[in-house]
Coordinates of C-alpha atoms in Angstrom, one line a residue:
M1 CA 79.3 40.9 -24.3
P2 CA 82.3 43.3 -23.9
E3 CA 83.1 43.2 -27.6
L4 CA 79.6 44.5 -28.4
I5 CA 79.5 47.4 -26.1
G6 CA 80.9 49.9 -28.5
D7 CA 78.9 48.4 -31.5
V8 CA 75.5 49.9 -31.2
D9 CA 74.2 48.4 -34.4
E10 CA 75.3 44.9 -33.3
L11 CA 73.7 45.5 -29.9
V12 CA 70.4 46.5 -31.5
S13 CA 70.5 43.6 -33.8
L14 CA 71.2 41.3 -30.9
I15 CA 68.3 42.8 -29.0
R16 CA 66.1 42.4 -32.0
R17 CA 67.0 38.7 -32.5
S18 CA 66.4 38.2 -28.8
A19 CA 63.1 39.9 -28.9
T20 CA 62.1 38.0 -32.0
Q21 CA 63.0 34.7 -30.3
S22 CA 61.1 35.7 -27.3
V23 CA 58.1 36.5 -29.4
L24 CA 58.5 33.2 -31.2
D25 CA 58.8 31.4 -27.9
A26 CA 55.8 33.2 -26.5
R27 CA 53.8 32.3 -29.6
E28 CA 54.8 28.7 -29.3
E29 CA 53.9 28.7 -25.6
A30 CA 50.7 30.4 -26.3
R31 CA 49.9 27.9 -29.1
Q32 CA 50.7 25.0 -26.8
E33 CA 48.5 26.5 -24.1
S34 CA 45.8 27.2 -26.6
Q35 CA 46.0 23.6 -27.8
E36 CA 45.9 22.3 -24.3
I37 CA 42.9 24.4 -23.5
L38 CA 41.2 23.3 -26.8
D39 CA 42.0 19.6 -26.1
S40 CA 40.7 20.0 -22.6
A41 CA 37.6 21.7 -23.8
T42 CA 37.1 19.1 -26.5
E43 CA 37.5 16.3 -24.0
E44 CA 35.1 18.0 -21.6
I45 CA 32.6 18.4 -24.5
E46 CA 32.9 14.8 -25.5
Q47 CA 32.5 13.8 -21.9
M48 CA 29.4 16.0 -21.5
Q49 CA 28.1 14.5 -24.8
A50 CA 28.7 11.0 -23.5
E51 CA 27.0 11.8 -20.2
A52 CA 24.2 13.4 -22.1
N53 CA 23.9 10.4 -24.3
V54 CA 23.8 8.1 -21.3
A55 CA 21.3 10.4 -19.6
A56 CA 19.2 10.5 -22.8
K57 CA 19.4 6.7 -23.1
R58 CA 18.3 6.3 -19.4
E59 CA 15.5 8.8 -19.9
A60 CA 14.4 7.0 -23.1
E61 CA 14.5 3.7 -21.2
A62 CA 12.6 5.2 -18.3
L63 CA 10.1 6.6 -20.7
H64 CA 9.8 3.2 -22.4
R65 CA 9.2 1.5 -19.0
R66 CA 6.6 4.2 -18.1
T67 CA 4.8 3.8 -21.4
L68 CA 4.7 0.0 -21.0
A69 CA 3.5 0.3 -17.4
Q70 CA 0.8 2.8 -18.5
A71 CA -0.2 0.5 -21.4
A72 CA -0.5 -2.4 -18.9
L73 CA -2.7 -0.3 -16.6
D74 CA -4.9 0.8 -19.5
I75 CA -5.3 -2.9 -20.6
Q76 CA -6.1 -3.9 -17.0
Q77 CA -8.6 -1.0 -16.7
Q78 CA -10.2 -2.0 -20.0
H79 CA -10.5 -5.6 -18.8
L80 CA -12.1 -4.5 -15.5
Q81 CA -14.5 -2.2 -17.4
R82 CA -15.5 -5.1 -19.7
R83 CA -15.9 -7.4 -16.8
E84 CA -18.1 -5.0 -14.9
A85 CA -20.1 -4.4 -18.0
L86 CA -20.7 -8.1 -18.4
L87 CA -21.6 -8.4 -14.7
D88 CA -24.0 -5.5 -15.0
S89 CA -25.6 -7.2 -18.0
V90 CA -25.9 -10.5 -16.2
W91 CA -27.1 -8.7 -13.1
D92 CA -29.8 -6.8 -14.9
E93 CA -31.1 -9.8 -16.7
A94 CA -31.2 -11.9 -13.5
K95 CA -32.9 -9.1 -11.6
A96 CA -35.5 -8.7 -14.4
R97 CA -36.2 -12.5 -14.4
L98 CA -36.5 -12.6 -10.6
R99 CA -38.9 -9.7 -10.6
L100 CA -41.0 -11.6 -13.1
L101 CA -40.8 -14.7 -10.9
V102 CA -42.5 -12.8 -8.0
D103 CA -45.6 -12.7 -10.1
D104 CA -45.2 -16.3 -11.3
P105 CA -47.1 -19.3 -9.8
Q106 CA -43.7 -20.9 -9.1
Y107 CA -42.8 -18.1 -6.7
V108 CA -44.4 -20.1 -3.8
A109 CA -42.1 -23.0 -4.6
V110 CA -39.1 -20.7 -4.5
L111 CA -40.1 -19.3 -1.1
K112 CA -40.4 -22.9 0.2
R113 CA -36.9 -23.7 -1.0
L114 CA -35.5 -20.5 0.6
A115 CA -37.4 -21.2 3.9
L116 CA -36.1 -24.8 4.1
E117 CA -32.6 -23.6 3.4
A118 CA -32.8 -21.0 6.1
A119 CA -34.2 -23.5 8.6
T120 CA -31.2 -25.8 8.0
A121 CA -28.8 -22.8 8.6
L122 CA -30.6 -21.7 11.8
A123 CA -31.1 -25.2 13.2
T124 CA -33.7 -23.9 15.7
D125 CA -37.2 -25.1 16.7
T126 CA -39.0 -22.1 15.5
V127 CA -38.2 -20.0 12.4
T128 CA -40.0 -16.7 11.7
L129 CA -40.4 -15.8 8.0
A130 CA -40.9 -12.4 6.3
S131 CA -41.3 -11.8 2.6
N132 CA -42.3 -9.0 0.3
A133 CA -45.9 -8.0 0.3
K134 CA -47.0 -10.6 -2.3
G135 CA -44.8 -13.3 -0.9
H136 CA -46.0 -12.6 2.6
D137 CA -49.6 -13.4 1.5
L138 CA -48.3 -16.7 0.3
L139 CA -47.0 -17.7 3.7
T140 CA -50.3 -19.1 4.8
P141 CA -50.6 -21.2 8.0
E142 CA -51.3 -24.3 6.0
R143 CA -48.2 -23.9 3.8
L144 CA -46.0 -23.1 6.8
A145 CA -47.3 -26.2 8.6
D146 CA -46.4 -28.4 5.6
W147 CA -43.0 -26.8 5.2
G148 CA -42.3 -27.1 8.9
A149 CA -43.2 -30.8 8.9
E150 CA -40.7 -31.3 6.0
A151 CA -38.0 -29.3 7.7
G152 CA -38.6 -30.6 11.3
T153 CA -39.2 -27.2 12.6
T154 CA -42.0 -24.7 13.2
F155 CA -42.4 -21.9 10.7
R156 CA -44.2 -18.7 11.6
R157 CA -45.1 -15.7 9.6
A158 CA -43.7 -12.3 10.7
P159 CA -46.4 -9.7 11.6
H160 CA -45.3 -7.4 8.8
P161 CA -43.9 -8.0 5.2
A162 CA -40.2 -7.3 4.5
E163 CA -39.1 -4.4 2.4
P164 CA -37.0 -6.3 -0.3
W165 CA -38.9 -6.9 -3.5
G166 CA -38.5 -10.7 -3.5
G167 CA -37.3 -13.7 -1.5
L168 CA -37.5 -13.8 2.3
F169 CA -35.8 -13.2 5.7
A170 CA -35.7 -16.0 8.3
A171 CA -35.0 -15.4 12.0
D172 CA -34.6 -17.7 15.0
E173 CA -37.2 -17.5 17.8
A174 CA -35.2 -14.8 19.7
G175 CA -34.6 -12.8 16.6
R176 CA -30.9 -12.7 17.2
R177 CA -29.9 -14.7 14.1
V178 CA -31.2 -13.8 10.7
V179 CA -30.7 -15.5 7.3
D180 CA -31.0 -13.0 4.4
N181 CA -32.5 -15.0 1.6
S182 CA -33.9 -12.0 -0.1
F183 CA -33.5 -11.8 -3.9
P184 CA -31.3 -8.6 -3.7
N185 CA -28.9 -10.3 -1.3
R186 CA -28.8 -13.5 -3.3
L187 CA -28.1 -11.5 -6.5
A188 CA -25.3 -9.7 -4.7
L189 CA -23.7 -13.0 -3.6
A190 CA -24.1 -14.4 -7.1
R191 CA -22.4 -11.4 -8.6
E192 CA -19.3 -11.9 -6.4
E193 CA -19.2 -15.6 -7.4
L194 CA -19.5 -14.6 -11.1
R195 CA -16.5 -12.3 -11.0
E196 CA -14.0 -15.1 -11.4
Q197 CA -16.0 -16.8 -14.1
V198 CA -16.3 -13.5 -16.0
A199 CA -12.6 -12.8 -15.5
A200 CA -11.8 -16.3 -17.0
L201 CA -14.2 -15.6 -19.9
L202 CA -12.4 -12.3 -20.7
E203 CA -9.1 -14.1 -20.9
M204 CA -10.5 -16.1 -23.8
L205 CA -11.7 -13.0 -25.7

């Protein structure tokens, strides 16, 4: 710019215009950079929101599954409790009736049936029977002889009564095999058999 060397005003004006343009260019560049940063930040925020929405949706779905699973467990627990309550009720009633049966004249007929059943299971020549105190007194030699003739075996009464409150125990001659026909054991077996029936009953409630 040789023609401007001697013209200070023109040189100052040129510098001012150049500076102004530089400022304008810097402002535009800054605006563009700011816009890019803003756009990038907006995109990142939207991505984070999308990820948060997905995470929230997954968490909600997981919570939903957990809630349903817990509800299913609660229902199952309720069914089990109701089943056990019914079993307890049936058990208590059966136990009460059997306790009354011990003092009933028919008790001797029950002991006979249990003795014959045990003899069939043991399949031995001699079967030793033991009942509760009252039942033990009913195992007289005459009765045992009659039962033995019917069963095709020899029944003997054990030296001492058995502890259970009803029913009887039967053992082979060597005492190695024992049939537990006591009332408590028979009730326990019946309770297990009743579980399926009670479960089926609950399905209809």
